[in-house]
Tab-separated table of C-alpha atoms and ligand atoms in Angstrom:
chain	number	residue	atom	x	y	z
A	1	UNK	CA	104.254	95.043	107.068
A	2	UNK	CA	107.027	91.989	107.405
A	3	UNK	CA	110.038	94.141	108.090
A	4	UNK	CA	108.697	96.803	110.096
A	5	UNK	CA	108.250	94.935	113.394
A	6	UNK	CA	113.037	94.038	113.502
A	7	UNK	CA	113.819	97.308	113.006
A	8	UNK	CA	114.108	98.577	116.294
A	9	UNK	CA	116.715	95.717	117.489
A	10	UNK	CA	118.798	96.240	113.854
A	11	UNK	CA	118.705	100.271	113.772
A	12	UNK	CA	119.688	100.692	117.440
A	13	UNK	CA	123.054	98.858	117.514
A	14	UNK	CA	125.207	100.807	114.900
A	15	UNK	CA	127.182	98.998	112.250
A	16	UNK	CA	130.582	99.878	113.545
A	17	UNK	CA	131.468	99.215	117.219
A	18	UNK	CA	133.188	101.832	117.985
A	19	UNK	CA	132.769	104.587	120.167
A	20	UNK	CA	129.958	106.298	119.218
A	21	UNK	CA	128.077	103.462	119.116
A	22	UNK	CA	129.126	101.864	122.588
A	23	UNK	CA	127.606	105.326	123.605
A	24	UNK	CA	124.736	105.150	122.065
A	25	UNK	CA	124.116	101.910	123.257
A	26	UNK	CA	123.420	103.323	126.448
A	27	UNK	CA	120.986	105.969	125.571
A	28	UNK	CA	117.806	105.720	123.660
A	29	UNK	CA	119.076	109.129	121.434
A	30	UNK	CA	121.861	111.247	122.804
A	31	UNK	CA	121.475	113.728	119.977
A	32	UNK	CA	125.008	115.263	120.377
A	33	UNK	CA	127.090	113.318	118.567
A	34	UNK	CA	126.791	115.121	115.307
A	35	UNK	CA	126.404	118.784	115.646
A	36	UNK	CA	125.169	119.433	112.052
A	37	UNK	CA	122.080	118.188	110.917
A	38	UNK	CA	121.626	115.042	109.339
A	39	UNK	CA	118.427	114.030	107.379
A	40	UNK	CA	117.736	110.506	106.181
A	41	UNK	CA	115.954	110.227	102.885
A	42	UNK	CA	113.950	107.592	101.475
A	43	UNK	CA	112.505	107.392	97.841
A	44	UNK	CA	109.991	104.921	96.918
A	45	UNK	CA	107.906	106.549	94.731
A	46	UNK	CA	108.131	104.388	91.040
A	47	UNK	CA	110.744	101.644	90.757
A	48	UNK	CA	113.637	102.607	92.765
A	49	UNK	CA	114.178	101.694	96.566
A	50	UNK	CA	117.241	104.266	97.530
A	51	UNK	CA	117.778	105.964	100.730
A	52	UNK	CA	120.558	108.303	101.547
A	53	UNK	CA	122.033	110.325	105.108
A	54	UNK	CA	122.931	114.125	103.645
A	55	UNK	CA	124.308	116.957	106.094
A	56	UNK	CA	123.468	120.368	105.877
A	57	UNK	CA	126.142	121.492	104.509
A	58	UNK	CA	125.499	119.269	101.354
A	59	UNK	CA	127.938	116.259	102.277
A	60	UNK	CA	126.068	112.882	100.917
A	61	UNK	CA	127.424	110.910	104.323
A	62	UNK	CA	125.746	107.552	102.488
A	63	UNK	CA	123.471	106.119	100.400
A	64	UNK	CA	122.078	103.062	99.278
A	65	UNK	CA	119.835	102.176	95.934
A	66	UNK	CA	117.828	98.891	94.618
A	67	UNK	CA	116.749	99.266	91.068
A	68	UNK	CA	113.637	97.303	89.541
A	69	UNK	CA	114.626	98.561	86.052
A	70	UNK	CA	115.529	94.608	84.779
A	71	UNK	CA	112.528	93.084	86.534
A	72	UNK	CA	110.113	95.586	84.619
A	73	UNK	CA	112.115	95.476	81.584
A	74	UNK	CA	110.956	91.711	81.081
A	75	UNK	CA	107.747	92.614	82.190
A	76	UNK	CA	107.446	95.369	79.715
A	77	UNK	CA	106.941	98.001	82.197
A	78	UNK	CA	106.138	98.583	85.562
A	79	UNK	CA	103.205	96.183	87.098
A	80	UNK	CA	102.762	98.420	90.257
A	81	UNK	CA	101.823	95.134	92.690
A	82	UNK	CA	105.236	93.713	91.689
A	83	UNK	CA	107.057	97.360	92.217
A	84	UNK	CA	105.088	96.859	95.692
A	85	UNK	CA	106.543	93.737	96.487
A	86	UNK	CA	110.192	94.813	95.608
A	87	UNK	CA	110.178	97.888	97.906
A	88	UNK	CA	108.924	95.822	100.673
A	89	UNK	CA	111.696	92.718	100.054
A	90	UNK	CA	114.277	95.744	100.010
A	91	UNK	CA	113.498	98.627	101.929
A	92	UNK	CA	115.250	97.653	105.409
A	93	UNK	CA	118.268	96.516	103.673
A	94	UNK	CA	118.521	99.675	101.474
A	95	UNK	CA	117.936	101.780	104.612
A	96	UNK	CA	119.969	99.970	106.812
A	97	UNK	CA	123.059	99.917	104.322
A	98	UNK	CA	122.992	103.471	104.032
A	99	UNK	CA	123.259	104.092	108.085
A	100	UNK	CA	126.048	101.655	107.835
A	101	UNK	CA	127.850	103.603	105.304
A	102	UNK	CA	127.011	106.826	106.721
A	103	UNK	CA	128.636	105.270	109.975
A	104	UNK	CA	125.382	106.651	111.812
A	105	UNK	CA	122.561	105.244	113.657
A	106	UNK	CA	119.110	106.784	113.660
A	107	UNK	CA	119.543	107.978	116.529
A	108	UNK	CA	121.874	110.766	115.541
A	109	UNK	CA	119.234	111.976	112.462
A	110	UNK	CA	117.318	115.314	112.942
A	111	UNK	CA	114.983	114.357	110.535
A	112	UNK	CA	113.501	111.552	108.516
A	113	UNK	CA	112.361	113.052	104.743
A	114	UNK	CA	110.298	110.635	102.346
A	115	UNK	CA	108.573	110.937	99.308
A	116	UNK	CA	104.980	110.641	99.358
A	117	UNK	CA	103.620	112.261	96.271
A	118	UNK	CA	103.400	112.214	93.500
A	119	UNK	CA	103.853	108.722	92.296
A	120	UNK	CA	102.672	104.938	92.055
A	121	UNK	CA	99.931	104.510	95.620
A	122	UNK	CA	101.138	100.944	96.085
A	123	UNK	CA	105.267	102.327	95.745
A	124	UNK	CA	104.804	105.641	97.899
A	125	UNK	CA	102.803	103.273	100.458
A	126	UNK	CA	105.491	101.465	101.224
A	127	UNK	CA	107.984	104.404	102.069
A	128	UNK	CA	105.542	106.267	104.060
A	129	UNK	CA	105.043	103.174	106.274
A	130	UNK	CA	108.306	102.616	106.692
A	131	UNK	CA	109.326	105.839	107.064
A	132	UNK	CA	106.333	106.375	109.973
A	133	UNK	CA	107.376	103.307	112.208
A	134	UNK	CA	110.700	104.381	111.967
A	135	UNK	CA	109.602	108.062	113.020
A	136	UNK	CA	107.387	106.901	115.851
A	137	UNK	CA	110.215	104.563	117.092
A	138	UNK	CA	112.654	106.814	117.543
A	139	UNK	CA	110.983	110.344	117.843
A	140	UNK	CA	112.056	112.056	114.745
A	141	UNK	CA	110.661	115.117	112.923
A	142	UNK	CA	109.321	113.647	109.540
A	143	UNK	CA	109.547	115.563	106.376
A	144	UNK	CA	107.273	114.448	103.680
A	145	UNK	CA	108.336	115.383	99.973
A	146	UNK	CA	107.563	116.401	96.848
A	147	UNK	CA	109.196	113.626	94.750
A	148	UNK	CA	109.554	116.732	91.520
A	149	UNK	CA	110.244	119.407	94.217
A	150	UNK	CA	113.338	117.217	95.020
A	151	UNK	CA	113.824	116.845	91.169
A	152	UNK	CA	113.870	120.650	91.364
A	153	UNK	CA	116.154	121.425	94.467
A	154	UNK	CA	118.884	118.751	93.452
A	155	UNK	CA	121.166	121.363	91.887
A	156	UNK	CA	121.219	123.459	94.922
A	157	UNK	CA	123.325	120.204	96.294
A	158	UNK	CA	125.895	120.168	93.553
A	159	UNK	CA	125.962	123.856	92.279
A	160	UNK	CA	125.852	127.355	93.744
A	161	UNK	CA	122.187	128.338	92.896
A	162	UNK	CA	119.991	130.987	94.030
A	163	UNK	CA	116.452	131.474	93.778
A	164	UNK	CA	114.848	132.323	91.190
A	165	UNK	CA	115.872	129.609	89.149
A	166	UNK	CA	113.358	127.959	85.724
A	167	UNK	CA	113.752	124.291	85.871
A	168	UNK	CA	112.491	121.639	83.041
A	169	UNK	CA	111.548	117.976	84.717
A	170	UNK	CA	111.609	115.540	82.068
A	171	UNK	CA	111.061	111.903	83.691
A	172	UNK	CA	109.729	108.695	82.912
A	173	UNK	CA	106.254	110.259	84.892
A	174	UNK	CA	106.711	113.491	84.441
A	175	UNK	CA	107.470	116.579	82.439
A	176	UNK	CA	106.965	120.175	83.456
A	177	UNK	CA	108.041	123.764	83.058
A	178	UNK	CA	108.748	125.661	86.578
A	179	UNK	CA	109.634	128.964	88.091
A	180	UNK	CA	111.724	127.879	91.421
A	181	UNK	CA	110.935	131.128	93.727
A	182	UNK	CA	111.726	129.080	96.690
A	183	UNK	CA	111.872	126.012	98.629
A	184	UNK	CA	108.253	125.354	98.367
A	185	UNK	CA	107.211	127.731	96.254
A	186	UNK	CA	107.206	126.936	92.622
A	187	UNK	CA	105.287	128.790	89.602
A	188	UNK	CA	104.074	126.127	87.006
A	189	UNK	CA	104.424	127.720	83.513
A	190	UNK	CA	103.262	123.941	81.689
A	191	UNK	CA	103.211	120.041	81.935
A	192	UNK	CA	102.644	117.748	79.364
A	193	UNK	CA	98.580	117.168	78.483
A	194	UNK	CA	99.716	113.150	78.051
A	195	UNK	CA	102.568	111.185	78.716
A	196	UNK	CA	106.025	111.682	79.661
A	197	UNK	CA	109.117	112.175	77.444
A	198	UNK	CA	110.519	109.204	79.197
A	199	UNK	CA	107.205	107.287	78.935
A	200	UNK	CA	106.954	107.823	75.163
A	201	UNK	CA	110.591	106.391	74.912
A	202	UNK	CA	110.374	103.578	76.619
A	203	UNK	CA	107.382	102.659	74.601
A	204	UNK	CA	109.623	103.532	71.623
A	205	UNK	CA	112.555	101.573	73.095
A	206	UNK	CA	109.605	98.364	73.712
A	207	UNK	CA	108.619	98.492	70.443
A	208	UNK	CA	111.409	98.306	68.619
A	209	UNK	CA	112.202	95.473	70.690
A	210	UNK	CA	115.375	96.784	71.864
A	211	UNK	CA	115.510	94.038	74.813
A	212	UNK	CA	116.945	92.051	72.325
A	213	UNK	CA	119.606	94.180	71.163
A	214	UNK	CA	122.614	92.821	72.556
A	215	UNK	CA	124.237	96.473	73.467
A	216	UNK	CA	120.643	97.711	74.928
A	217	UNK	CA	119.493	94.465	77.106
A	218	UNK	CA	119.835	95.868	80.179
A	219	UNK	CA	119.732	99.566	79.486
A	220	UNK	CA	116.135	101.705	80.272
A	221	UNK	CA	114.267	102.034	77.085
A	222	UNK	CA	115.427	106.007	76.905
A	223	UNK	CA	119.155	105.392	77.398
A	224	UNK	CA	118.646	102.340	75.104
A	225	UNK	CA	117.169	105.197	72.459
A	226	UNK	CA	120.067	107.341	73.370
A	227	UNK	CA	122.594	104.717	72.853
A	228	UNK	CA	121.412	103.302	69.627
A	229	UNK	CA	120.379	106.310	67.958
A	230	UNK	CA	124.320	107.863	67.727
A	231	UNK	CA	124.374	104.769	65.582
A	232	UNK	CA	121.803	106.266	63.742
A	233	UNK	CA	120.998	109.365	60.962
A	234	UNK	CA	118.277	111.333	62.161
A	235	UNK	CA	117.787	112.770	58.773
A	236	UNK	CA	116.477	109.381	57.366
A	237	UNK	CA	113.454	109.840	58.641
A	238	UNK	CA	111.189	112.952	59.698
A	239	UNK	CA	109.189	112.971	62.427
A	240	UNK	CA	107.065	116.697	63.283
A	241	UNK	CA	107.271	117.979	66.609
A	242	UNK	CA	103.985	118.062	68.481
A	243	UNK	CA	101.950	121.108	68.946
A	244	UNK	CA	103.522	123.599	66.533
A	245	UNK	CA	100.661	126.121	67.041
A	246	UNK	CA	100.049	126.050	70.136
A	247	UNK	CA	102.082	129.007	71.723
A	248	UNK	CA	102.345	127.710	75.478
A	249	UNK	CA	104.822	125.574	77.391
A	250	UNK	CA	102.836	122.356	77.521
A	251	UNK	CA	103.731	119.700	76.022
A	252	UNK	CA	102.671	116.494	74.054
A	253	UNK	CA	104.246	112.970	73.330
A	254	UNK	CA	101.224	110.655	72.427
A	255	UNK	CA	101.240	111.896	69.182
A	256	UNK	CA	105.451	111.238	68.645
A	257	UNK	CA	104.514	107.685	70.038
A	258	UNK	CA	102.100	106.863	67.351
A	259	UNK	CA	103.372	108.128	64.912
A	260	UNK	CA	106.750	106.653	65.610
A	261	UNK	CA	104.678	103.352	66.142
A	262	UNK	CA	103.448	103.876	62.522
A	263	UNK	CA	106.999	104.811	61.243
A	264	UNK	CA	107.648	100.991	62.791
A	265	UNK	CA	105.110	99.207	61.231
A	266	UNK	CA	105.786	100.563	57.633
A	267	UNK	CA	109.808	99.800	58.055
A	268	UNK	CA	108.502	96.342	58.848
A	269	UNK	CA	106.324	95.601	56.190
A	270	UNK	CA	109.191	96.989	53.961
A	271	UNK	CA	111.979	95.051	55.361
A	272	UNK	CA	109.906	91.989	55.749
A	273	UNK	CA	110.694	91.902	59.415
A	274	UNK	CA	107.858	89.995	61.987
A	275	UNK	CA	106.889	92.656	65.000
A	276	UNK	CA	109.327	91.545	68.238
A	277	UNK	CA	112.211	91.182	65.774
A	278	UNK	CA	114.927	93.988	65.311
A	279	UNK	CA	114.712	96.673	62.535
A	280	UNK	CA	117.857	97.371	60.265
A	281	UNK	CA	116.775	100.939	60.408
A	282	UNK	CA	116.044	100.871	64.694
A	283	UNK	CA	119.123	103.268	64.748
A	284	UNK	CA	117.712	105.596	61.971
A	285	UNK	CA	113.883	105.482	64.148
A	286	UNK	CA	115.965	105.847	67.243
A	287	UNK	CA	117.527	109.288	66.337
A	288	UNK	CA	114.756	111.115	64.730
A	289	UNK	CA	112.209	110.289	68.080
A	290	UNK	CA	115.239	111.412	69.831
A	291	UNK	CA	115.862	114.670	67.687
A	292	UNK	CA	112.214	115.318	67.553
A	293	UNK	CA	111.514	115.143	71.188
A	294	UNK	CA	114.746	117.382	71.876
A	295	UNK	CA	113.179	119.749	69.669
A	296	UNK	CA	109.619	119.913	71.189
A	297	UNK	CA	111.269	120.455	75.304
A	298	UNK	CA	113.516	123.237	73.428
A	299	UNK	CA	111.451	125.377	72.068
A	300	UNK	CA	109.125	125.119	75.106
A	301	UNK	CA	111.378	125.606	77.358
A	302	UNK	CA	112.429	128.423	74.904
A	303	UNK	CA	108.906	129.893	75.435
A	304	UNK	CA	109.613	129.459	78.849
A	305	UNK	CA	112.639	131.715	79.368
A	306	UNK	CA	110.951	134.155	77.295
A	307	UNK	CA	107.932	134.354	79.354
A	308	UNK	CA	109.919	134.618	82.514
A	309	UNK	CA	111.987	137.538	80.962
A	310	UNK	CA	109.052	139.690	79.793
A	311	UNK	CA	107.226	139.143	83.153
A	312	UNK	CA	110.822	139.877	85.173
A	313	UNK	CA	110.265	136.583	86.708
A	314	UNK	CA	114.119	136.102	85.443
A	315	UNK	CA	117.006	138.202	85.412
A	316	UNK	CA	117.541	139.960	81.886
A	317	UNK	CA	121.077	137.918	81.935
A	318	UNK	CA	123.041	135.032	83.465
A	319	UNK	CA	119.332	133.462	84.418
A	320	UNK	CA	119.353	129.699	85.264
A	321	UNK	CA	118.297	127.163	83.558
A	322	UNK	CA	118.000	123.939	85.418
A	323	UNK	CA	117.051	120.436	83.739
A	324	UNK	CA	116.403	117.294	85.700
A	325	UNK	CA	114.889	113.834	85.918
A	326	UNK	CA	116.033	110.905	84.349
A	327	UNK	CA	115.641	112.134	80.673
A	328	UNK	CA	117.714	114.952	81.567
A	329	UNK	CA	121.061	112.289	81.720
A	330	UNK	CA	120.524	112.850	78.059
A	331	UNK	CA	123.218	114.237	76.135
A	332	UNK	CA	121.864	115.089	72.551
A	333	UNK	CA	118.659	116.631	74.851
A	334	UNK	CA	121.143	118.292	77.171
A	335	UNK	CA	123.355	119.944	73.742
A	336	UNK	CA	119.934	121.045	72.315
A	337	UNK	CA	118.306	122.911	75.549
A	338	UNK	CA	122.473	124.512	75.696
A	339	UNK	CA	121.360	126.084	72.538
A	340	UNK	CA	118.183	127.708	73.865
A	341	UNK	CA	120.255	128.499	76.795
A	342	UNK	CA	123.149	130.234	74.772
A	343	UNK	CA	120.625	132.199	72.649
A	344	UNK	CA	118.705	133.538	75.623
A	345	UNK	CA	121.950	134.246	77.509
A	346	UNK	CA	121.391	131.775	80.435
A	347	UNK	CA	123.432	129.019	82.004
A	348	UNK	CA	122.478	125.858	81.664
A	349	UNK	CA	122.699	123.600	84.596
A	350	UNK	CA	121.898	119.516	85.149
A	351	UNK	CA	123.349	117.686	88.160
A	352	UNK	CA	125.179	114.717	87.259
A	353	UNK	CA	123.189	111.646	85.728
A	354	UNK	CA	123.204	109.673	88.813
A	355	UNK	CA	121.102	112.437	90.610
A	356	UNK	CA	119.082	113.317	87.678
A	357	UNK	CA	117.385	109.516	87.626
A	358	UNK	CA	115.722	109.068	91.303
A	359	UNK	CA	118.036	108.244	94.405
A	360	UNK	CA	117.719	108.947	97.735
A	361	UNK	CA	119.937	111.932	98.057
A	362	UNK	CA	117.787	114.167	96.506
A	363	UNK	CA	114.891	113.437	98.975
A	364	UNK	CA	117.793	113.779	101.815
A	365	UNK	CA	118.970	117.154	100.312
A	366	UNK	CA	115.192	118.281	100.121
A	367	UNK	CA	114.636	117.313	103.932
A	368	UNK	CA	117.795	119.598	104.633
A	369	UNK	CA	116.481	122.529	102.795
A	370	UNK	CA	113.218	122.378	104.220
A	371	UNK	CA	114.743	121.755	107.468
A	372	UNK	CA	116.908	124.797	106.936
A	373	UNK	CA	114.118	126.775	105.946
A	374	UNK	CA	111.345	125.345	108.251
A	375	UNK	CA	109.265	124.617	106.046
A	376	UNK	CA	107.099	121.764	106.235
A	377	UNK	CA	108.848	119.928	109.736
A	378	UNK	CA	106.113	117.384	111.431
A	379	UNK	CA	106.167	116.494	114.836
A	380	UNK	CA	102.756	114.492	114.529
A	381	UNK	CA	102.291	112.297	111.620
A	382	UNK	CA	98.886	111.747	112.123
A	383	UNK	CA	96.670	111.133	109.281
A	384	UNK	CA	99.348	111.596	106.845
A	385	UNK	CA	98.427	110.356	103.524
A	386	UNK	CA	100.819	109.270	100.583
A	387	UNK	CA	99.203	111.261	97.112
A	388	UNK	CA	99.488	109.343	93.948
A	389	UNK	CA	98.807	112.613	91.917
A	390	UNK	CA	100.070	116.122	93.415
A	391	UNK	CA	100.240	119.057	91.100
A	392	UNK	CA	103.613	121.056	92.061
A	393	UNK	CA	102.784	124.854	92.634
A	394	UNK	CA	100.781	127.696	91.400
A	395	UNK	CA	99.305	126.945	87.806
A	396	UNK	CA	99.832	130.088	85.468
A	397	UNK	CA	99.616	128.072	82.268
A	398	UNK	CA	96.943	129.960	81.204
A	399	UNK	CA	98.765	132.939	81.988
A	400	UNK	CA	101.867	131.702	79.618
A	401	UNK	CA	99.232	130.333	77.215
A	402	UNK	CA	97.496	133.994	76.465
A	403	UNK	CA	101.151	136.044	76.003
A	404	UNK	CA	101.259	134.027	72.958
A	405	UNK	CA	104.750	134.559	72.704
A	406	UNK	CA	106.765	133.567	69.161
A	407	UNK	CA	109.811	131.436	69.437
A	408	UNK	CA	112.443	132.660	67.284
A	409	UNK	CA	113.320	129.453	65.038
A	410	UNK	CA	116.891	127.571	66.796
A	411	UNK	CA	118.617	125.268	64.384
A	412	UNK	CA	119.019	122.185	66.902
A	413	UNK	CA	122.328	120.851	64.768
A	414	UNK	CA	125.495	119.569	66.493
A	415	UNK	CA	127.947	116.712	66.322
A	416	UNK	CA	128.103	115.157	69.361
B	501	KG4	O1	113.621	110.295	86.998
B	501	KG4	P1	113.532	108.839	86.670
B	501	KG4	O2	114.635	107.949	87.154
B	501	KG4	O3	112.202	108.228	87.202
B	501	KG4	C1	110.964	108.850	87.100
B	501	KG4	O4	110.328	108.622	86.048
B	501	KG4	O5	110.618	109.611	88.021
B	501	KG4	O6	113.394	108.718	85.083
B	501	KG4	C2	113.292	107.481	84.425
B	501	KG4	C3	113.074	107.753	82.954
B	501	KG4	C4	112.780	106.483	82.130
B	501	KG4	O7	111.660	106.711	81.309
B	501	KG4	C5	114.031	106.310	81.297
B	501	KG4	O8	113.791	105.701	80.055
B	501	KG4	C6	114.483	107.738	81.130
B	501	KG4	O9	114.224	108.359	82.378
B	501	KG4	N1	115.924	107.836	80.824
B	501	KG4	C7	116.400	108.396	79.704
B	501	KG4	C8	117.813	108.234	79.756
B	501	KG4	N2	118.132	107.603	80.921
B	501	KG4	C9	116.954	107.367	81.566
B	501	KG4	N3	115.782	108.988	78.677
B	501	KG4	C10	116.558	109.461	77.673
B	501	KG4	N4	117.911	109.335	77.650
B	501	KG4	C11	118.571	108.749	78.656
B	501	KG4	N5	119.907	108.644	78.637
B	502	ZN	ZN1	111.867	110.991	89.272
């Protein structure tokens, strides 16, 4: 790999001459410097180069973050070579500006934690080689992560959160329904059979050729939704929620796609408009996807907390709900799963939008609580693999699936 081969002359002189580093220019790692631990995270697994130096006490000592979002925009979605190329033209520099802000070399890291699964081959590939030279350079325990387990533990940086906690992963790759029992050890109540809440949006977002909106240019296709749709009555239009019968915590989004992507084509033919041109009614479309698909990961997640309950998986009161991933910086999503949350006597939880969407901090904070729990710490990186597709935990949706529980109906109504 081009970059892989300067590191060791740019990552052993720190940033700032001061001190430290006139000490550490001496010694290959004095390892004293910083008596807490430090772990450097690195997260390449979709679009997003970001690293970030976290403590263990939580502290985010610096990060760094190049987004792909407008180069895929024009491409109309990710084209994973491309994705490839952009980690590679970026990764030093991301890595090396977050050392500088951090005012650390590597040399005073315990550990070096990086996503490798699951997620795009080509985009984890780069990390993991990365990360690996940089590990074998300068003798570091690696940590390799769980890119939703990190989705997961995020909270535990920002909030006060103890184990057992249910969290809901909505993301442009993922969605999914889990018991948090512990660090690594996760219950999987249900996924989605298809696509992705944040998949199905941007394909929303694309074919209503929001692009061209002058307010959404540069915005992902689900916070272009977002945005548009509070221009927007959700009543115009109705759109079912999937899988109305089904009494599990799965999910399904296909279906909202097409038939969204019918919804489109009528409105055209009726307002005369040419496909790749904007809708009058976009705003109208835009809120009912949005209202449907905050009523389809409510009432799952509904399911969810029930399930949890009845199996004492939860406390009876004052359970947590968690909600994460980059569809979780929604707001009307985020009011709607507060309902579920108020009627099953939970607290709802979501860390801030910047670590809900993928950064580096989240793998960081995931290397310090394995780290802390020792859990997962390599000293040999042989044969370690990146894993496109990784299923996170122990399966029971079958389990969920056969206590067939009813959902009490929610009116999902507010003013936001
Ligand atoms: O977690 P994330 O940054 O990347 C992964 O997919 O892992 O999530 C990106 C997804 C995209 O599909 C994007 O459209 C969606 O999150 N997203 C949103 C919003 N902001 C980002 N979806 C709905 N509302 C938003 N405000
Ligand atoms: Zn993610």
């Amino acid at each position: 790999m081009l970059i892989l081969s300067k590191t060791a002359g740019v990552f052993s002189r720190s940033p700032k001459r001061n001190v430290y580093g006139f000490l550490r220019s001496f010694s290959v790692c004095p390892g004293t410097l910083f008596p807490h631990k430090l772990v450097l995270g690195i997260e390449t697994s979709c679009d997003d180069t970001a690293a970030a130096v976290v403590d263990e006490a939580g502290h985010v000592l610096g990060e760094a973050m190049h987004s792909q979002t407008e180069v895929h925009l024009k491409t109309g979605g990710i084209v994973p070579p491309v994705a490839q190329q952009l980690h590679r033209e970026n990764i030093q520099r991301i890595v090396e500006e977050t050392l500088s802000a951090s005012s650390i070399s590597l040399c005073d890291l315990s550990a070096i934690a990086t996503t490798i699964k699951p997620g795009l081959a080509l985009s984890l590939g780069v990390g993991l080689s990365f990360s690996l030279q940089l590990v074998n350079q300068f003798k570091k325990p690696f940590i390799p992560i769980h890119h939703m387990e990190a989705h997961a533990l995020t909270i535990r940086l920002t909030n006060k959160v103890e184990f057992p906690f249910l969290v809901l992963l909505i993301s442009g790759g993922h969605c999914l329904l889990a018991l948090v029992r512990g660090v690594s050890d996760f219950l999987l109540l249900g996924k989605s059979l298809d696509i992705a809440p944040g998949d199905m949006l941007d394909k929303v977002a694309r074919r209503l050729s929001l692009i061209k909106h002058p307010e959404c240019s540069t915005m992902s296709g689900g916070k272009a939704i977002e945005h548009l749709a509070k221009q927007g009555n959700r009543f115009h239009f109705t759109i079912n929620p999937p899988m109305q019968n089904a009494k599990n915590c799965d999910f399904s989004f296909t279906g909202l796609q097409h038939v969204t992507d019918k919804l489109i084509k009528h409105k055209e033919k009726e307002e005369g408009v040419e496909q790749g041109q904007i809708l009058s009614s976009a705003a109208d479309i835009a809120a009912a996807v949005q209202h449907t698909t905050a009523c389809h990961l409510a009432k799952r997640t509904h399911r969810a907390i029930l399930f949890c309950k009845q199996k004492k998986l939860l406390p009876p009161t004052n359970a947590v709900l968690v909600v994460s991933g980059g569809v979780a910086s929604n707001l009307y999503i985020r009011r709607a799963l507060e309902i579920v949350a108020n009627e099953t006597q939970c607290t709802l939880l979501c860390p801030p939008p910047r670590l809900c969407t993928d950064n580096g901090i989240m793998i960081a904070w995931n290397g310090i609580e394995r780290l802390r729990a020792g859990l997962g710490i390599l000293h040999d990186v042989e044969g370690i693999r990146y894993e496109p597709k990784c299923p996170l935990g122990v399966d029971i949706s079958k389990e969920v699936a056969e206590a067939a529980i009813k959902v009490p109906q929610l009116k999902i109504q507010f003013d936001l």
